[in-house]
Amino acid sequence: MSVDLFQELAHVSATRKLVLYPVQRNKIREVYSKKLVTAEEAVKVIKSGDNIALPLGCGEPRALVTAMAKRHNELKGVKVHQMLPLKEADYLSPEMAKSFRHVSWFTSGVNRRAVNEGWADFMPGHFHDYPRLFQEYITVDVFMGMVSPMDERGFFSFGLSVDYTTTAAAEARVVILEVNPNMPRTRGESLIHISDVDYVIENNAPIPEIPIPPLTEEDKIIGGYIAEMIEDSSTIQLGIGGMPNAVAQALVNKKDLGIHTEMITDGMVDLVESGAVTGRKKTIHPGKIIGSFAAGTRRLYNFLNDNPMVEMYPVSYVNDPYVIGKNYKMVSINATLEIDLLGQCASETIGPKQYSATGGQADFAQGCLRSPGGKGFIALHATAKNGTISKIVPFLQQGAVASCSKNDVDHVVTEFGVAKLRGKTARERALELISIAHPDFRADLRAAARKMNLI
Ligand code: COA
């Protein structure tokens, strides 16, 4: 085995328990029944001061989270770690903050207020590093996650949320699973065995769905610019937000695209069904869609269910810039909220307010720079708030953070064109970015750039 391949496999397997399970197949159901309890019984294991890890998005175990909140009078200082919650949760309220301190690893509409008002915490980091944080920096006392039903060999699949979930479960002192027949069974490194589980509860609530955002005229123009620059046989990653979805729609006539992405979306199903994605020319995992989590509509979840074309791996593997860069012609498309004239992207804050998180934006930007023939795209509307604010600015707003370094940004695209930043001087970058700003703001940007001696 080559050293490279050995290192990669070691990297994946470090996030799960590498053992064969001795439980006899005919005894598996018996073991399951012994571990089956109600949600209320299962959450009794939580103690004051514990660290709880919950999966992101669609993997959240709703019944367990609701049962945990009911214990708020008995518990103090429980820390609940989670990225991107999709639904309001009873425990996430200022009244319960003494019992449960939420730690957001990516804020959404559900926990943004909590973080910005200071009754929840925020965990900075690169997405690819999250599993390692659970291995080396945060002791996971209790892991609670949602899985698809157990198979005859005793394996459950984490389905739509593999990312840091498999690692957090492998590290936890206690593992509680919420088994839901609506959770798709995904392939790859997405499994957990009943032997590694302490309690099981059952719930058949629908899995949350995220509607596809309607495309604006600007989205379509930007999608068109980016599609023009994506060559056949490229491998793509599409990020979160409306814009990446517009790009997917503009790619339906391409040939032999591949997918290596942290998030699998509905737009990618369109690309498979249109024949644009075959994965035939991929340099790693040929013929496979590689992802780490998924969020979208039931159509996407049905597509993923037991689909041998799709493999889900821990995000420490999928988002490792070294692994991303092994894809030939790797293309990443992500969005930002504000960009300065050097190319620093404030993608997760609006001024001092936390809006989302870095997620995998920098992981993929750096990975694309390593890829032979790779291209990175940051896409944004030129303005926000009905055209009153330019998103291209001389300086990031006070308190904003640069999620993506200027050194990692390659192309920037607005509805007014494409700015190519990589390999350009600070002066050239400023001129490129001013040329794709909204025309109403270009004179002010030029004046500011002159004052800064940038141009
Ligand atoms: N100043 C003030 N407000 C701004 C703004 C600016 N410069 N830019 C955007 N906004 C506002 C918008 O008006 C909108 O407000 P509304 O919800 O009240 O309408 C809101 O911020 C969101 O802006 P939008 O452009 O619609 O963002 P989006 O939903 O498309 O998401 C990101 C874009 C940047 C938040 C998202 O891509 C992100 O979190 N990125 C970092 C993580 C990442 O890229 N991961 C990679 C792979 S998943």
PDB file of N, CA and C in Angstrom, residues 281-360:
ATOM      1  N   LYS A 281     -14.543  10.790 -14.391  1.00  0.00           N
ATOM      2  CA  LYS A 281     -13.174  11.306 -14.517  1.00  0.00           C
ATOM      3  C   LYS A 281     -12.559  11.678 -13.170  1.00  0.00           C
ATOM      4  N   LYS A 282     -13.246  11.327 -12.077  1.00  0.00           N
ATOM      5  CA  LYS A 282     -12.706  11.711 -10.755  1.00  0.00           C
ATOM      6  C   LYS A 282     -11.392  10.998 -10.486  1.00  0.00           C
ATOM      7  N   THR A 283     -10.456  11.728  -9.852  1.00  0.00           N
ATOM      8  CA  THR A 283      -9.154  11.123  -9.573  1.00  0.00           C
ATOM      9  C   THR A 283      -9.151  10.382  -8.238  1.00  0.00           C
ATOM     10  N   ILE A 284     -10.034  10.754  -7.300  1.00  0.00           N
ATOM     11  CA  ILE A 284     -10.214   9.900  -6.107  1.00  0.00           C
ATOM     12  C   ILE A 284     -11.707   9.575  -6.014  1.00  0.00           C
ATOM     13  N   HIS A 285     -12.014   8.395  -5.559  1.00  0.00           N
ATOM     14  CA  HIS A 285     -13.400   7.903  -5.497  1.00  0.00           C
ATOM     15  C   HIS A 285     -14.126   8.039  -6.842  1.00  0.00           C
ATOM     16  N   PRO A 286     -13.555   7.532  -7.940  1.00  0.00           N
ATOM     17  CA  PRO A 286     -14.258   7.642  -9.222  1.00  0.00           C
ATOM     18  C   PRO A 286     -15.627   6.956  -9.156  1.00  0.00           C
ATOM     19  N   GLY A 287     -16.595   7.563  -9.843  1.00  0.00           N
ATOM     20  CA  GLY A 287     -17.937   6.976  -9.893  1.00  0.00           C
ATOM     21  C   GLY A 287     -18.741   7.152  -8.622  1.00  0.00           C
ATOM     22  N   LYS A 288     -18.213   7.889  -7.646  1.00  0.00           N
ATOM     23  CA  LYS A 288     -18.934   8.068  -6.371  1.00  0.00           C
ATOM     24  C   LYS A 288     -19.131   9.554  -6.078  1.00  0.00           C
ATOM     25  N   ILE A 289     -20.274   9.861  -5.501  1.00  0.00           N
ATOM     26  CA  ILE A 289     -20.483  11.197  -4.924  1.00  0.00           C
ATOM     27  C   ILE A 289     -19.989  11.108  -3.487  1.00  0.00           C
ATOM     28  N   ILE A 290     -19.076  11.995  -3.122  1.00  0.00           N
ATOM     29  CA  ILE A 290     -18.530  11.971  -1.763  1.00  0.00           C
ATOM     30  C   ILE A 290     -19.076  13.182  -1.003  1.00  0.00           C
ATOM     31  N   GLY A 291     -19.662  12.918   0.156  1.00  0.00           N
ATOM     32  CA  GLY A 291     -20.215  14.008   0.967  1.00  0.00           C
ATOM     33  C   GLY A 291     -20.065  13.702   2.442  1.00  0.00           C
ATOM     34  N   SER A 292     -20.505  14.662   3.280  1.00  0.00           N
ATOM     35  CA  SER A 292     -20.385  14.470   4.718  1.00  0.00           C
ATOM     36  C   SER A 292     -21.719  14.687   5.437  1.00  0.00           C
ATOM     37  N   PHE A 293     -22.567  15.561   4.865  1.00  0.00           N
ATOM     38  CA  PHE A 293     -23.941  15.686   5.380  1.00  0.00           C
ATOM     39  C   PHE A 293     -24.850  16.108   4.237  1.00  0.00           C
ATOM     40  N   ALA A 294     -26.148  16.072   4.489  1.00  0.00           N
ATOM     41  CA  ALA A 294     -27.093  16.436   3.431  1.00  0.00           C
ATOM     42  C   ALA A 294     -28.263  17.177   4.060  1.00  0.00           C
ATOM     43  N   ALA A 295     -28.810  18.099   3.301  1.00  0.00           N
ATOM     44  CA  ALA A 295     -29.999  18.817   3.765  1.00  0.00           C
ATOM     45  C   ALA A 295     -30.759  19.286   2.537  1.00  0.00           C
ATOM     46  N   GLY A 296     -32.055  19.056   2.525  1.00  0.00           N
ATOM     47  CA  GLY A 296     -32.870  19.468   1.378  1.00  0.00           C
ATOM     48  C   GLY A 296     -34.272  18.924   1.506  1.00  0.00           C
ATOM     49  N   THR A 297     -34.818  18.432   0.410  1.00  0.00           N
ATOM     50  CA  THR A 297     -36.203  17.950   0.423  1.00  0.00           C
ATOM     51  C   THR A 297     -36.229  16.423   0.483  1.00  0.00           C
ATOM     52  N   ARG A 298     -37.440  15.893   0.631  1.00  0.00           N
ATOM     53  CA  ARG A 298     -37.613  14.433   0.701  1.00  0.00           C
ATOM     54  C   ARG A 298     -37.065  13.767  -0.567  1.00  0.00           C
ATOM     55  N   ARG A 299     -37.136  14.483  -1.691  1.00  0.00           N
ATOM     56  CA  ARG A 299     -36.599  13.912  -2.939  1.00  0.00           C
ATOM     57  C   ARG A 299     -35.103  13.590  -2.782  1.00  0.00           C
ATOM     58  N   LEU A 300     -34.383  14.501  -2.157  1.00  0.00           N
ATOM     59  CA  LEU A 300     -32.950  14.271  -1.913  1.00  0.00           C
ATOM     60  C   LEU A 300     -32.755  13.074  -0.981  1.00  0.00           C
ATOM     61  N   TYR A 301     -33.576  13.013   0.084  1.00  0.00           N
ATOM     62  CA  TYR A 301     -33.396  11.943   1.065  1.00  0.00           C
ATOM     63  C   TYR A 301     -33.677  10.578   0.414  1.00  0.00           C
ATOM     64  N   ASN A 302     -34.681  10.528  -0.478  1.00  0.00           N
ATOM     65  CA  ASN A 302     -34.967   9.269  -1.178  1.00  0.00           C
ATOM     66  C   ASN A 302     -33.811   8.901  -2.108  1.00  0.00           C
ATOM     67  N   PHE A 303     -33.226   9.912  -2.731  1.00  0.00           N
ATOM     68  CA  PHE A 303     -32.087   9.676  -3.628  1.00  0.00           C
ATOM     69  C   PHE A 303     -30.916   9.058  -2.849  1.00  0.00           C
ATOM     70  N   LEU A 304     -30.708   9.544  -1.638  1.00  0.00           N
ATOM     71  CA  LEU A 304     -29.551   9.096  -0.852  1.00  0.00           C
ATOM     72  C   LEU A 304     -29.741   7.711  -0.245  1.00  0.00           C
ATOM     73  N   ASN A 305     -31.001   7.333  -0.051  1.00  0.00           N
ATOM     74  CA  ASN A 305     -31.284   6.099   0.680  1.00  0.00           C
ATOM     75  C   ASN A 305     -30.706   4.867  -0.025  1.00  0.00           C
ATOM     76  N   ASP A 306     -29.740   4.227   0.634  1.00  0.00           N
ATOM     77  CA  ASP A 306     -29.127   2.995   0.137  1.00  0.00           C
ATOM     78  C   ASP A 306     -28.619   3.128  -1.300  1.00  0.00           C
ATOM     79  N   ASN A 307     -28.115   4.305  -1.632  1.00  0.00           N
ATOM     80  CA  ASN A 307     -27.653   4.582  -2.998  1.00  0.00           C
ATOM     81  C   ASN A 307     -26.156   4.272  -3.105  1.00  0.00           C
ATOM     82  N   PRO A 308     -25.807   3.243  -3.865  1.00  0.00           N
ATOM     83  CA  PRO A 308     -24.382   2.873  -3.943  1.00  0.00           C
ATOM     84  C   PRO A 308     -23.523   3.911  -4.650  1.00  0.00           C
ATOM     85  N   MET A 309     -24.157   4.924  -5.287  1.00  0.00           N
ATOM     86  CA  MET A 309     -23.369   5.975  -5.952  1.00  0.00           C
ATOM     87  C   MET A 309     -22.873   7.031  -4.957  1.00  0.00           C
ATOM     88  N   VAL A 310     -23.398   6.982  -3.726  1.00  0.00           N
ATOM     89  CA  VAL A 310     -23.070   8.044  -2.756  1.00  0.00           C
ATOM     90  C   VAL A 310     -22.376   7.450  -1.542  1.00  0.00           C
ATOM     91  N   GLU A 311     -21.276   8.067  -1.118  1.00  0.00           N
ATOM     92  CA  GLU A 311     -20.605   7.634   0.108  1.00  0.00           C
ATOM     93  C   GLU A 311     -20.389   8.832   1.024  1.00  0.00           C
ATOM     94  N   MET A 312     -20.787   8.651   2.270  1.00  0.00           N
ATOM     95  CA  MET A 312     -20.628   9.715   3.269  1.00  0.00           C
ATOM     96  C   MET A 312     -19.450   9.362   4.175  1.00  0.00           C
ATOM     97  N   TYR A 313     -18.590  10.355   4.398  1.00  0.00           N
ATOM     98  CA  TYR A 313     -17.419  10.150   5.259  1.00  0.00           C
ATOM     99  C   TYR A 313     -17.354  11.250   6.312  1.00  0.00           C
ATOM    100  N   PRO A 314     -16.590  11.005   7.388  1.00  0.00           N
ATOM    101  CA  PRO A 314     -16.387  12.070   8.373  1.00  0.00           C
ATOM    102  C   PRO A 314     -15.799  13.307   7.696  1.00  0.00           C
ATOM    103  N   VAL A 315     -16.153  14.460   8.244  1.00  0.00           N
ATOM    104  CA  VAL A 315     -15.736  15.720   7.628  1.00  0.00           C
ATOM    105  C   VAL A 315     -14.220  15.917   7.753  1.00  0.00           C
ATOM    106  N   SER A 316     -13.595  15.232   8.717  1.00  0.00           N
ATOM    107  CA  SER A 316     -12.133  15.322   8.850  1.00  0.00           C
ATOM    108  C   SER A 316     -11.454  14.761   7.608  1.00  0.00           C
ATOM    109  N   TYR A 317     -12.135  13.890   6.891  1.00  0.00           N
ATOM    110  CA  TYR A 317     -11.611  13.349   5.636  1.00  0.00           C
ATOM    111  C   TYR A 317     -12.108  14.195   4.450  1.00  0.00           C
ATOM    112  N   VAL A 318     -13.426  14.347   4.336  1.00  0.00           N
ATOM    113  CA  VAL A 318     -14.000  15.017   3.148  1.00  0.00           C
ATOM    114  C   VAL A 318     -13.465  16.440   3.006  1.00  0.00           C
ATOM    115  N   ASN A 319     -13.350  17.146   4.127  1.00  0.00           N
ATOM    116  CA  ASN A 319     -12.969  18.569   4.068  1.00  0.00           C
ATOM    117  C   ASN A 319     -11.478  18.821   4.289  1.00  0.00           C
ATOM    118  N   ASP A 320     -10.702  17.776   4.425  1.00  0.00           N
ATOM    119  CA  ASP A 320      -9.263  17.983   4.587  1.00  0.00           C
ATOM    120  C   ASP A 320      -8.721  18.615   3.298  1.00  0.00           C
ATOM    121  N   PRO A 321      -8.141  19.815   3.370  1.00  0.00           N
ATOM    122  CA  PRO A 321      -7.674  20.465   2.142  1.00  0.00           C
ATOM    123  C   PRO A 321      -6.731  19.577   1.330  1.00  0.00           C
ATOM    124  N   TYR A 322      -5.971  18.716   2.030  1.00  0.00           N
ATOM    125  CA  TYR A 322      -5.054  17.797   1.336  1.00  0.00           C
ATOM    126  C   TYR A 322      -5.853  16.798   0.482  1.00  0.00           C
ATOM    127  N   VAL A 323      -6.952  16.275   1.043  1.00  0.00           N
ATOM    128  CA  VAL A 323      -7.789  15.312   0.306  1.00  0.00           C
ATOM    129  C   VAL A 323      -8.528  16.030  -0.826  1.00  0.00           C
ATOM    130  N   ILE A 324      -9.086  17.197  -0.522  1.00  0.00           N
ATOM    131  CA  ILE A 324      -9.812  17.966  -1.546  1.00  0.00           C
ATOM    132  C   ILE A 324      -8.890  18.216  -2.740  1.00  0.00           C
ATOM    133  N   GLY A 325      -7.642  18.589  -2.429  1.00  0.00           N
ATOM    134  CA  GLY A 325      -6.682  18.947  -3.468  1.00  0.00           C
ATOM    135  C   GLY A 325      -6.241  17.767  -4.317  1.00  0.00           C
ATOM    136  N   LYS A 326      -6.560  16.542  -3.897  1.00  0.00           N
ATOM    137  CA  LYS A 326      -6.204  15.374  -4.718  1.00  0.00           C
ATOM    138  C   LYS A 326      -7.199  15.177  -5.857  1.00  0.00           C
ATOM    139  N   ASN A 327      -8.310  15.890  -5.796  1.00  0.00           N
ATOM    140  CA  ASN A 327      -9.251  15.868  -6.920  1.00  0.00           C
ATOM    141  C   ASN A 327      -8.703  16.769  -8.021  1.00  0.00           C
ATOM    142  N   TYR A 328      -8.578  16.213  -9.195  1.00  0.00           N
ATOM    143  CA  TYR A 328      -8.160  16.979 -10.374  1.00  0.00           C
ATOM    144  C   TYR A 328      -9.287  17.942 -10.753  1.00  0.00           C
ATOM    145  N   LYS A 329      -8.969  19.162 -11.144  1.00  0.00           N
ATOM    146  CA  LYS A 329      -9.957  20.190 -11.506  1.00  0.00           C
ATOM    147  C   LYS A 329     -11.072  20.325 -10.446  1.00  0.00           C
ATOM    148  N   MET A 330     -10.653  20.491  -9.215  1.00  0.00           N
ATOM    149  CA  MET A 330     -11.617  20.672  -8.116  1.00  0.00           C
ATOM    150  C   MET A 330     -12.143  22.108  -8.137  1.00  0.00           C
ATOM    151  N   VAL A 331     -13.450  22.261  -8.081  1.00  0.00           N
ATOM    152  CA  VAL A 331     -14.069  23.591  -8.132  1.00  0.00           C
ATOM    153  C   VAL A 331     -14.959  23.765  -6.909  1.00  0.00           C
ATOM    154  N   SER A 332     -14.757  24.851  -6.148  1.00  0.00           N
ATOM    155  CA  SER A 332     -15.658  25.087  -5.019  1.00  0.00           C
ATOM    156  C   SER A 332     -16.398  26.402  -5.212  1.00  0.00           C
ATOM    157  N   ILE A 333     -17.657  26.413  -4.822  1.00  0.00           N
ATOM    158  CA  ILE A 333     -18.483  27.617  -4.972  1.00  0.00           C
ATOM    159  C   ILE A 333     -19.145  27.904  -3.634  1.00  0.00           C
ATOM    160  N   ASN A 334     -18.774  29.023  -3.038  1.00  0.00           N
ATOM    161  CA  ASN A 334     -19.323  29.392  -1.739  1.00  0.00           C
ATOM    162  C   ASN A 334     -19.742  30.854  -1.748  1.00  0.00           C
ATOM    163  N   ALA A 335     -20.517  31.223  -0.746  1.00  0.00           N
ATOM    164  CA  ALA A 335     -21.059  32.584  -0.700  1.00  0.00           C
ATOM    165  C   ALA A 335     -20.390  33.383   0.417  1.00  0.00           C
ATOM    166  N   THR A 336     -20.521  34.690   0.347  1.00  0.00           N
ATOM    167  CA  THR A 336     -20.012  35.533   1.438  1.00  0.00           C
ATOM    168  C   THR A 336     -20.954  36.702   1.659  1.00  0.00           C
ATOM    169  N   LEU A 337     -20.804  37.330   2.812  1.00  0.00           N
ATOM    170  CA  LEU A 337     -21.677  38.459   3.152  1.00  0.00           C
ATOM    171  C   LEU A 337     -21.015  39.800   2.816  1.00  0.00           C
ATOM    172  N   GLU A 338     -19.697  39.839   2.909  1.00  0.00           N
ATOM    173  CA  GLU A 338     -18.975  41.092   2.665  1.00  0.00           C
ATOM    174  C   GLU A 338     -17.530  40.757   2.277  1.00  0.00           C
ATOM    175  N   ILE A 339     -16.950  41.548   1.348  1.00  0.00           N
ATOM    176  CA  ILE A 339     -15.554  41.298   0.961  1.00  0.00           C
ATOM    177  C   ILE A 339     -14.830  42.633   0.845  1.00  0.00           C
ATOM    178  N   ASP A 340     -13.602  42.690   1.357  1.00  0.00           N
ATOM    179  CA  ASP A 340     -12.869  43.960   1.256  1.00  0.00           C
ATOM    180  C   ASP A 340     -12.012  43.975  -0.010  1.00  0.00           C
ATOM    181  N   LEU A 341     -11.322  45.076  -0.239  1.00  0.00           N
ATOM    182  CA  LEU A 341     -10.651  45.256  -1.529  1.00  0.00           C
ATOM    183  C   LEU A 341      -9.412  44.378  -1.708  1.00  0.00           C
ATOM    184  N   LEU A 342      -8.995  43.713  -0.637  1.00  0.00           N
ATOM    185  CA  LEU A 342      -7.899  42.747  -0.779  1.00  0.00           C
ATOM    186  C   LEU A 342      -8.425  41.337  -1.059  1.00  0.00           C
ATOM    187  N   GLY A 343      -9.710  41.135  -0.747  1.00  0.00           N
ATOM    188  CA  GLY A 343     -10.296  39.809  -0.948  1.00  0.00           C
ATOM    189  C   GLY A 343     -10.573  39.062   0.349  1.00  0.00           C
ATOM    190  N   GLN A 344     -10.508  39.731   1.497  1.00  0.00           N
ATOM    191  CA  GLN A 344     -10.858  39.069   2.767  1.00  0.00           C
ATOM    192  C   GLN A 344     -12.372  38.925   2.833  1.00  0.00           C
ATOM    193  N   CYS A 345     -12.844  37.722   3.090  1.00  0.00           N
ATOM    194  CA  CYS A 345     -14.292  37.470   3.056  1.00  0.00           C
ATOM    195  C   CYS A 345     -14.876  37.344   4.458  1.00  0.00           C
ATOM    196  N   ALA A 346     -15.793  38.230   4.794  1.00  0.00           N
ATOM    197  CA  ALA A 346     -16.557  38.094   6.035  1.00  0.00           C
ATOM    198  C   ALA A 346     -17.806  37.296   5.674  1.00  0.00           C
ATOM    199  N   SER A 347     -17.719  35.985   5.811  1.00  0.00           N
ATOM    200  CA  SER A 347     -18.810  35.111   5.350  1.00  0.00           C
ATOM    201  C   SER A 347     -19.722  34.687   6.484  1.00  0.00           C
ATOM    202  N   GLU A 348     -19.333  34.990   7.720  1.00  0.00           N
ATOM    203  CA  GLU A 348     -20.115  34.478   8.845  1.00  0.00           C
ATOM    204  C   GLU A 348     -20.578  35.552   9.817  1.00  0.00           C
ATOM    205  N   THR A 349     -20.191  36.801   9.579  1.00  0.00           N
ATOM    206  CA  THR A 349     -20.600  37.867  10.497  1.00  0.00           C
ATOM    207  C   THR A 349     -21.149  39.054   9.712  1.00  0.00           C
ATOM    208  N   ILE A 350     -22.043  39.789  10.336  1.00  0.00           N
ATOM    209  CA  ILE A 350     -22.452  41.088   9.813  1.00  0.00           C
ATOM    210  C   ILE A 350     -22.009  42.076  10.887  1.00  0.00           C
ATOM    211  N   GLY A 351     -20.914  42.783  10.629  1.00  0.00           N
ATOM    212  CA  GLY A 351     -20.293  43.567  11.701  1.00  0.00           C
ATOM    213  C   GLY A 351     -19.943  42.614  12.836  1.00  0.00           C
ATOM    214  N   PRO A 352     -20.256  43.013  14.085  1.00  0.00           N
ATOM    215  CA  PRO A 352     -19.885  42.145  15.208  1.00  0.00           C
ATOM    216  C   PRO A 352     -20.866  40.998  15.448  1.00  0.00           C
ATOM    217  N   LYS A 353     -21.927  40.943  14.672  1.00  0.00           N
ATOM    218  CA  LYS A 353     -22.962  39.916  14.921  1.00  0.00           C
ATOM    219  C   LYS A 353     -22.626  38.622  14.191  1.00  0.00           C
ATOM    220  N   GLN A 354     -22.690  37.527  14.934  1.00  0.00           N
ATOM    221  CA  GLN A 354     -22.441  36.219  14.325  1.00  0.00           C
ATOM    222  C   GLN A 354     -23.656  35.825  13.492  1.00  0.00           C
ATOM    223  N   TYR A 355     -23.440  35.517  12.220  1.00  0.00           N
ATOM    224  CA  TYR A 355     -24.562  35.140  11.351  1.00  0.00           C
ATOM    225  C   TYR A 355     -24.576  33.626  11.111  1.00  0.00           C
ATOM    226  N   SER A 356     -23.400  33.036  10.875  1.00  0.00           N
ATOM    227  CA  SER A 356     -23.351  31.583  10.623  1.00  0.00           C
ATOM    228  C   SER A 356     -22.052  31.053  11.235  1.00  0.00           C
ATOM    229  N   ALA A 357     -21.128  30.560  10.441  1.00  0.00           N
ATOM    230  CA  ALA A 357     -19.796  30.153  10.926  1.00  0.00           C
ATOM    231  C   ALA A 357     -18.918  29.942   9.710  1.00  0.00           C
ATOM    232  N   THR A 358     -17.654  29.654   9.954  1.00  0.00           N
ATOM    233  CA  THR A 358     -16.734  29.422   8.836  1.00  0.00           C
ATOM    234  C   THR A 358     -17.137  28.174   8.064  1.00  0.00           C
ATOM    235  N   GLY A 359     -17.663  27.179   8.778  1.00  0.00           N
ATOM    236  CA  GLY A 359     -18.016  25.915   8.125  1.00  0.00           C
ATOM    237  C   GLY A 359     -16.818  25.402   7.338  1.00  0.00           C
ATOM    238  N   GLY A 360     -17.100  24.941   6.124  1.00  0.00           N
ATOM    239  CA  GLY A 360     -16.010  24.390   5.315  1.00  0.00           C
ATOM    240  C   GLY A 360     -15.520  25.345   4.249  1.00  0.00           C
TER     241      GLY A 360
END
